PDB file of C-alpha atoms in Angstrom:
ATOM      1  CA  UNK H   7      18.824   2.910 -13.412  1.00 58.00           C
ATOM      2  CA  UNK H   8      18.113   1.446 -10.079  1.00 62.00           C
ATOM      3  CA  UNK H   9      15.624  -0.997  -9.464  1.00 58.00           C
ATOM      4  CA  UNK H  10      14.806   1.194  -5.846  1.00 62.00           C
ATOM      5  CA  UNK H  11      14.864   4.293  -8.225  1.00 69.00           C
ATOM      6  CA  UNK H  12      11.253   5.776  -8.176  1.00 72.00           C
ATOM      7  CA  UNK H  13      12.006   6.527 -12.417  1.00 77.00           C
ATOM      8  CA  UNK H  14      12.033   3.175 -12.673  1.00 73.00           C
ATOM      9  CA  UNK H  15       8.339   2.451 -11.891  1.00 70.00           C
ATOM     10  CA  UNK H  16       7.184   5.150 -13.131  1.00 75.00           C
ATOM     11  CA  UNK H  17       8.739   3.995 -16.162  1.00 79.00           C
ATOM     12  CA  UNK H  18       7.408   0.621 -16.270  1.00 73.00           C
ATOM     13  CA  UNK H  19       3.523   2.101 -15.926  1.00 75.00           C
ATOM     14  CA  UNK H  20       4.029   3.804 -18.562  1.00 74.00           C
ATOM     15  CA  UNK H  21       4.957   0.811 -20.415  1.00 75.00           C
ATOM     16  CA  UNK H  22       2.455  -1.122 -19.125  1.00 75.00           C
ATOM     17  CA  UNK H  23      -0.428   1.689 -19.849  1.00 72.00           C
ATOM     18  CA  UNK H  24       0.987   2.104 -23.799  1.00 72.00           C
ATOM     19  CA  UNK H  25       0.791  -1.420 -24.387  1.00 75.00           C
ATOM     20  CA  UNK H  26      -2.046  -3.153 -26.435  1.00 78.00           C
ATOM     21  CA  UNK H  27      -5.101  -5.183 -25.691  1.00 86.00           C
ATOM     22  CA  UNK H  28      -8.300  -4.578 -24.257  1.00 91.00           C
ATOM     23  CA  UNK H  29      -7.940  -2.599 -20.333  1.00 92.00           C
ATOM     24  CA  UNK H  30      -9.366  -5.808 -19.347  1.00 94.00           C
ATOM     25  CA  UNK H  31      -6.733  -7.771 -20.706  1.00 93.00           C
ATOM     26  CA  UNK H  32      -3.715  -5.637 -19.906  1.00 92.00           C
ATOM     27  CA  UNK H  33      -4.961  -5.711 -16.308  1.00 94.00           C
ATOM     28  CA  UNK H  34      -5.777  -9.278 -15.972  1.00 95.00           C
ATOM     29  CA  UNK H  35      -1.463  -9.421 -16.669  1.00 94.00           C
ATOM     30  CA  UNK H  36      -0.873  -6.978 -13.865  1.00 94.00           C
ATOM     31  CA  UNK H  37      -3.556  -9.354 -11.443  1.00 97.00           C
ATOM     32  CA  UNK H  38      -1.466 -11.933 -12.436  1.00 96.00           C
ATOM     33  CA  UNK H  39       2.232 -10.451 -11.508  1.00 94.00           C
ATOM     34  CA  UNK H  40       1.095  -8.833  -8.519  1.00 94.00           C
ATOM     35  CA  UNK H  41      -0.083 -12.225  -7.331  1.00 96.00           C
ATOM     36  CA  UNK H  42       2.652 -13.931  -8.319  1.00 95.00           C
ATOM     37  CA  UNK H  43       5.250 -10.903  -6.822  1.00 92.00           C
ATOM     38  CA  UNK H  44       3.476 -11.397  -3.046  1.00 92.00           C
ATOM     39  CA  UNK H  45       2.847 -15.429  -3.244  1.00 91.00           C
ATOM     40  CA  UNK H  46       5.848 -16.668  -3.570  1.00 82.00           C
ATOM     41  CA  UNK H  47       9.487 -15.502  -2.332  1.00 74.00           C
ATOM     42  CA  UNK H  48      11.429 -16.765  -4.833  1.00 77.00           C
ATOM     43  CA  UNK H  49      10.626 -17.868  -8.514  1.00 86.00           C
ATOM     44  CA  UNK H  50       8.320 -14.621  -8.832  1.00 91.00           C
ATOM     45  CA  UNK H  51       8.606 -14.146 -12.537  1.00 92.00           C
ATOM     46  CA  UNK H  52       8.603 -18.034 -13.722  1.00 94.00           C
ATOM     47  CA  UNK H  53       5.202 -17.845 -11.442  1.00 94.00           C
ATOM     48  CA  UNK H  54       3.902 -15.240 -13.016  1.00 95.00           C
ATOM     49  CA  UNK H  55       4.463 -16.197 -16.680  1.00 95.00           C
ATOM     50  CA  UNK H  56       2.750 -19.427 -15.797  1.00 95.00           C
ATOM     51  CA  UNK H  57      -0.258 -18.089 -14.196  1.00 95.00           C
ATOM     52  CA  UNK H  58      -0.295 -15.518 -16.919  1.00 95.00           C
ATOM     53  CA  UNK H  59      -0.187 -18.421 -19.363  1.00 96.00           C
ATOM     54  CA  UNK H  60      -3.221 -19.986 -17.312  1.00 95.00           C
ATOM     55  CA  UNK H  61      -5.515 -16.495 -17.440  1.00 95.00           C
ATOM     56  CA  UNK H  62      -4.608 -15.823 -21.098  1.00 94.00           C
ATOM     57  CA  UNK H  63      -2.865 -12.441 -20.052  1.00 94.00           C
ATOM     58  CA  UNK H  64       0.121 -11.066 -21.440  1.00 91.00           C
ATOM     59  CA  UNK H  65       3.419 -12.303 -20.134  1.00 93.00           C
ATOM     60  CA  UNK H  66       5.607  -9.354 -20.017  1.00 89.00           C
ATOM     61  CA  UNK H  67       3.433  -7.514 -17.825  1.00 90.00           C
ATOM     62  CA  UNK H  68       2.741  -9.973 -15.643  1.00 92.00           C
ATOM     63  CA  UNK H  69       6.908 -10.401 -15.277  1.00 91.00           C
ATOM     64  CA  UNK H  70       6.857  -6.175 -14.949  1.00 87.00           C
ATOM     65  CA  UNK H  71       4.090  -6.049 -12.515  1.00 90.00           C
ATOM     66  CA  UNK H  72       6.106  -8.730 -10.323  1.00 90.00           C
ATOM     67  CA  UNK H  73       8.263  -5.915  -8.974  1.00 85.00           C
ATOM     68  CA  UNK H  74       5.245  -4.429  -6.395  1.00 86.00           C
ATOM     69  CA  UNK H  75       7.430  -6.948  -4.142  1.00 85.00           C
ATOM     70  CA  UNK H  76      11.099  -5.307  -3.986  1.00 79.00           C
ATOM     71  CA  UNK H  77      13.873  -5.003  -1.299  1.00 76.00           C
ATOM     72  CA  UNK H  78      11.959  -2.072   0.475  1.00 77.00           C
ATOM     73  CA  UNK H  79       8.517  -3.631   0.354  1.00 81.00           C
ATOM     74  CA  UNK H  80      10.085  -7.359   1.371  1.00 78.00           C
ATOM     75  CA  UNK H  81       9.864  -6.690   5.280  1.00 78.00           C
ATOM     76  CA  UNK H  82       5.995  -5.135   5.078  1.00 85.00           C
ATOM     77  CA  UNK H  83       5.268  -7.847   2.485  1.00 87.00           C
ATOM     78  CA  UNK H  84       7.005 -11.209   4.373  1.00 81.00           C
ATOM     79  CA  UNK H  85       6.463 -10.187   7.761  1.00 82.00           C
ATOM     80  CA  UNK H  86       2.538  -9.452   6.072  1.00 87.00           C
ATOM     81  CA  UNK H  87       2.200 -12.956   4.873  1.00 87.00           C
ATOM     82  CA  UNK H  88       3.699 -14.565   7.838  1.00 82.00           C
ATOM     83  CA  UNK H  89       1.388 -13.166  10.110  1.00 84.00           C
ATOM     84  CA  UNK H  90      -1.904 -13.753   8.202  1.00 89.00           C
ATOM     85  CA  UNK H  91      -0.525 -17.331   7.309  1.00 87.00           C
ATOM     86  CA  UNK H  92      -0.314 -18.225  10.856  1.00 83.00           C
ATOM     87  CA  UNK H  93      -3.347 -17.744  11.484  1.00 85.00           C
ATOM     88  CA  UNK H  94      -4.436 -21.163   8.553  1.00 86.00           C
ATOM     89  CA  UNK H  95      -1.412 -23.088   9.502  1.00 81.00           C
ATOM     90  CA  UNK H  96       0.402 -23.820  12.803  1.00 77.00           C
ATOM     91  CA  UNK H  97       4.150 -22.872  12.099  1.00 68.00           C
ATOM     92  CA  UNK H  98       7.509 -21.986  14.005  1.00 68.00           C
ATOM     93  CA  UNK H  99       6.206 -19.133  16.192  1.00 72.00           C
ATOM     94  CA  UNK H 100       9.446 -18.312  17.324  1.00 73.00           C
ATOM     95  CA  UNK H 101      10.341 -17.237  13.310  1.00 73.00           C
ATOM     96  CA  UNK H 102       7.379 -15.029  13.727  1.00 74.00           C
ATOM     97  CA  UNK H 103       8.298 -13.698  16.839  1.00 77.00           C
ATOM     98  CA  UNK H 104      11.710 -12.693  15.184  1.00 75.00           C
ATOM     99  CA  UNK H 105      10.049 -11.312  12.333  1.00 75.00           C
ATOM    100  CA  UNK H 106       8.456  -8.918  14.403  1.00 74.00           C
ATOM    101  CA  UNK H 107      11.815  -8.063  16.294  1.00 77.00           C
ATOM    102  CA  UNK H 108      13.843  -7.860  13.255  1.00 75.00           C
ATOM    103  CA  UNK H 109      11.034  -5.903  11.235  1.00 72.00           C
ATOM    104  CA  UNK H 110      12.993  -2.546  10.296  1.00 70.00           C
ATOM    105  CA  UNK H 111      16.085  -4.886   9.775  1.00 72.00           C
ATOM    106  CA  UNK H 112      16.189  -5.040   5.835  1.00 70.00           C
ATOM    107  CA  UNK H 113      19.557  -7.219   6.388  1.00 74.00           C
ATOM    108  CA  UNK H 114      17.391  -9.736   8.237  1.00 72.00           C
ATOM    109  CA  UNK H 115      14.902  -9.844   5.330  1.00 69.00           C
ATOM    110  CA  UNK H 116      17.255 -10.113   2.823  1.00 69.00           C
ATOM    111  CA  UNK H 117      19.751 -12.691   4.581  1.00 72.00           C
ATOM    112  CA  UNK H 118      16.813 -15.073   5.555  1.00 72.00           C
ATOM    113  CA  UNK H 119      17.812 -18.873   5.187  1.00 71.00           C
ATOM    114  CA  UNK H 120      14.422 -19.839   3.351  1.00 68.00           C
ATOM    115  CA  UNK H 121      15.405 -23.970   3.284  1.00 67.00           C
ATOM    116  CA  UNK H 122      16.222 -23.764   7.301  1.00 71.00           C
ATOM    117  CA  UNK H 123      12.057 -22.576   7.955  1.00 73.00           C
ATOM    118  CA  UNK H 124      10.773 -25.772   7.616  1.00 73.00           C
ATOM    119  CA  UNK H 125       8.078 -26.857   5.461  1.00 76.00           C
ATOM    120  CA  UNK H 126       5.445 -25.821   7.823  1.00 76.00           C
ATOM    121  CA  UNK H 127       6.693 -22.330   8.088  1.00 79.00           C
ATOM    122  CA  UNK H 128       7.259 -22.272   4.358  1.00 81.00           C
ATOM    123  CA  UNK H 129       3.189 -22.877   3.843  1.00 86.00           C
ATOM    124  CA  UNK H 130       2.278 -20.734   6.132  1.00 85.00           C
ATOM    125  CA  UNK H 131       4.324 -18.248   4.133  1.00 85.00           C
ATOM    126  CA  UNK H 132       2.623 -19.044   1.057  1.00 89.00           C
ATOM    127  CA  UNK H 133      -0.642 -19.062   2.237  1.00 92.00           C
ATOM    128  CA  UNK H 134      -0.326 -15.718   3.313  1.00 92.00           C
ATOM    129  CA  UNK H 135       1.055 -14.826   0.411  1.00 93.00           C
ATOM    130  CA  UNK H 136      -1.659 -16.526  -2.007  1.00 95.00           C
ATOM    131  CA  UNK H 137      -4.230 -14.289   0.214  1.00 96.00           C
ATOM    132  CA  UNK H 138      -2.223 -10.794   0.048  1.00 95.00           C
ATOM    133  CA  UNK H 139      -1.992 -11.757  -3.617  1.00 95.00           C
ATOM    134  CA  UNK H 140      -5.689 -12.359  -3.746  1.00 96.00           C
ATOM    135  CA  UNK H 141      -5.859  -9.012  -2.358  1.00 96.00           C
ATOM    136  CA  UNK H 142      -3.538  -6.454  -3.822  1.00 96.00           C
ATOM    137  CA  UNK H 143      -3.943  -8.137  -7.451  1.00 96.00           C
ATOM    138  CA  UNK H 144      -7.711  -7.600  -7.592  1.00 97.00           C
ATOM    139  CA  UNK H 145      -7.071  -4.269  -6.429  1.00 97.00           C
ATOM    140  CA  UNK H 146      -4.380  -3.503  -9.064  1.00 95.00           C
ATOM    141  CA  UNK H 147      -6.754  -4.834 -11.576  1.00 97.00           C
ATOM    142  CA  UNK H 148      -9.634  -2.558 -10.841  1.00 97.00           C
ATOM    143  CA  UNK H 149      -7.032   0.710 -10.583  1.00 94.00           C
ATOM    144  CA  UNK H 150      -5.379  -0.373 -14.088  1.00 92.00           C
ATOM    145  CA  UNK H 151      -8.336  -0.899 -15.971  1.00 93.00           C
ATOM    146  CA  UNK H 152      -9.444   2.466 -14.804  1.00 93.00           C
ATOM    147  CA  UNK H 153      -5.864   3.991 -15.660  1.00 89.00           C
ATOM    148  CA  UNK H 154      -5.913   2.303 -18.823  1.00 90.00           C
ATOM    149  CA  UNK H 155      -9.704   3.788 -20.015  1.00 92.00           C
ATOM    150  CA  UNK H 156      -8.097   6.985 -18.483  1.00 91.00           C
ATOM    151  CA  UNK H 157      -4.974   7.636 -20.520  1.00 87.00           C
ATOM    152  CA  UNK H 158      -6.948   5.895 -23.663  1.00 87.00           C
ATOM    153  CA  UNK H 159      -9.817   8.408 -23.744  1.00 90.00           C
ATOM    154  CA  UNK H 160      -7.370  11.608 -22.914  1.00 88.00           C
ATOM    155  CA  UNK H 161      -5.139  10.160 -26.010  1.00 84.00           C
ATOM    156  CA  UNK H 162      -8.124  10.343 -28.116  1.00 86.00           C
ATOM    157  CA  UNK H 163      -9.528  13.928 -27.068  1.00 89.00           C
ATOM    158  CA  UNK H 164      -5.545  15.390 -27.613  1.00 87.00           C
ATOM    159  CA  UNK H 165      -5.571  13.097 -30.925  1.00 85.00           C
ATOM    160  CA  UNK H 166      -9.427  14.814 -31.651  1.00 85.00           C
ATOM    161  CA  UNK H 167      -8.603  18.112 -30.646  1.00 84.00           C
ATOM    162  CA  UNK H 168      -5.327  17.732 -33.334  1.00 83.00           C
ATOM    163  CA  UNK H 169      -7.028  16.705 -36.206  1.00 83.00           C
ATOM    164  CA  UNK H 170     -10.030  19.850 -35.279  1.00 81.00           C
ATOM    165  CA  UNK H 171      -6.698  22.314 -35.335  1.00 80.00           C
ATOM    166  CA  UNK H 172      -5.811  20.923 -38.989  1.00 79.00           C
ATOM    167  CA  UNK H 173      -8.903  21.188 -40.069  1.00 76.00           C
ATOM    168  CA  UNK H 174      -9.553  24.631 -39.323  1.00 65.00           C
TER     169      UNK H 174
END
């Protein structure tokens, strides 16, 4: 099964949704991967089990959740974090510039050089990152938590509505 396949992810939530702890705690892990997937470029899932370590959340999904950044979303994610990075840190506007022309190019995104940016262009990178994390994580956080009362309480009613059917 394809990373790129849509099965896939739906797969994973599923996992992630069935797994045990508190909603809080199960989407404190996914806050933590989803940051992690957008901050950095590389090193996504070492990030995220270390920041998961940090927040107490579970490791696993932290390393599941890291896949919200994946070859399709790279160029809307990168070219995302560029952009808001540049506007903290001064940087190699010509990269951005090419960013912008090579947007739709997946090879670009894929074949970038990352140790030819430069350290300032690098930062900037990450800082943009750090702040879509900031972003998307707290919003996967509130929309698992809610998932996870979700599929607990219908689990419960089917599991009540069973045990009324054996009863009667």
């Amino acid at each position: 099964m394809s990373i790129l396949s849509p099965r896939f992810y739906r797969i994973q939530f599923f996992k992630i949704l069935r797994s045990g702890g508190t909603p809080e705690y199960i989407a404190r892990s996914v806050f933590c991967g989803v940051f992690s997937g957008l901050t950095v470029p590389l090193l996504q899932i070492p990030l995220a089990i270390l920041v998961a370590w940090i927040f107490k959340a579970n490791k696993t999904i932290a390393s599941l959740a890291t896949f919200v950044s994946n070859p399709l979303s790279y160029p809307i994610f990168w070219f995302s974090s560029l952009y808001i990075g540049s506007f903290f840190i001064s940087g190699n506007e010509q990269f951005l510039a090419d960013c912008q022309k090579h947007f739709f190019e997946l090879s670009f995104w894929i074949n970038l050089d990352w140790w030819k940016l430069g350290g300032s262009t690098i930062l900037m990178f990450v800082t943009g990152g750090a702040i879509l994390g900031l972003i998307f994580g707290t919003l996967a956080y509130f929309w698992t938590k809610k998932k996870v009362i979700q599929k607990r309480a219908k689990r419960q009613q089917n599991e009540r509505a069973k045990n009324l059917k054996k009863e009667a």
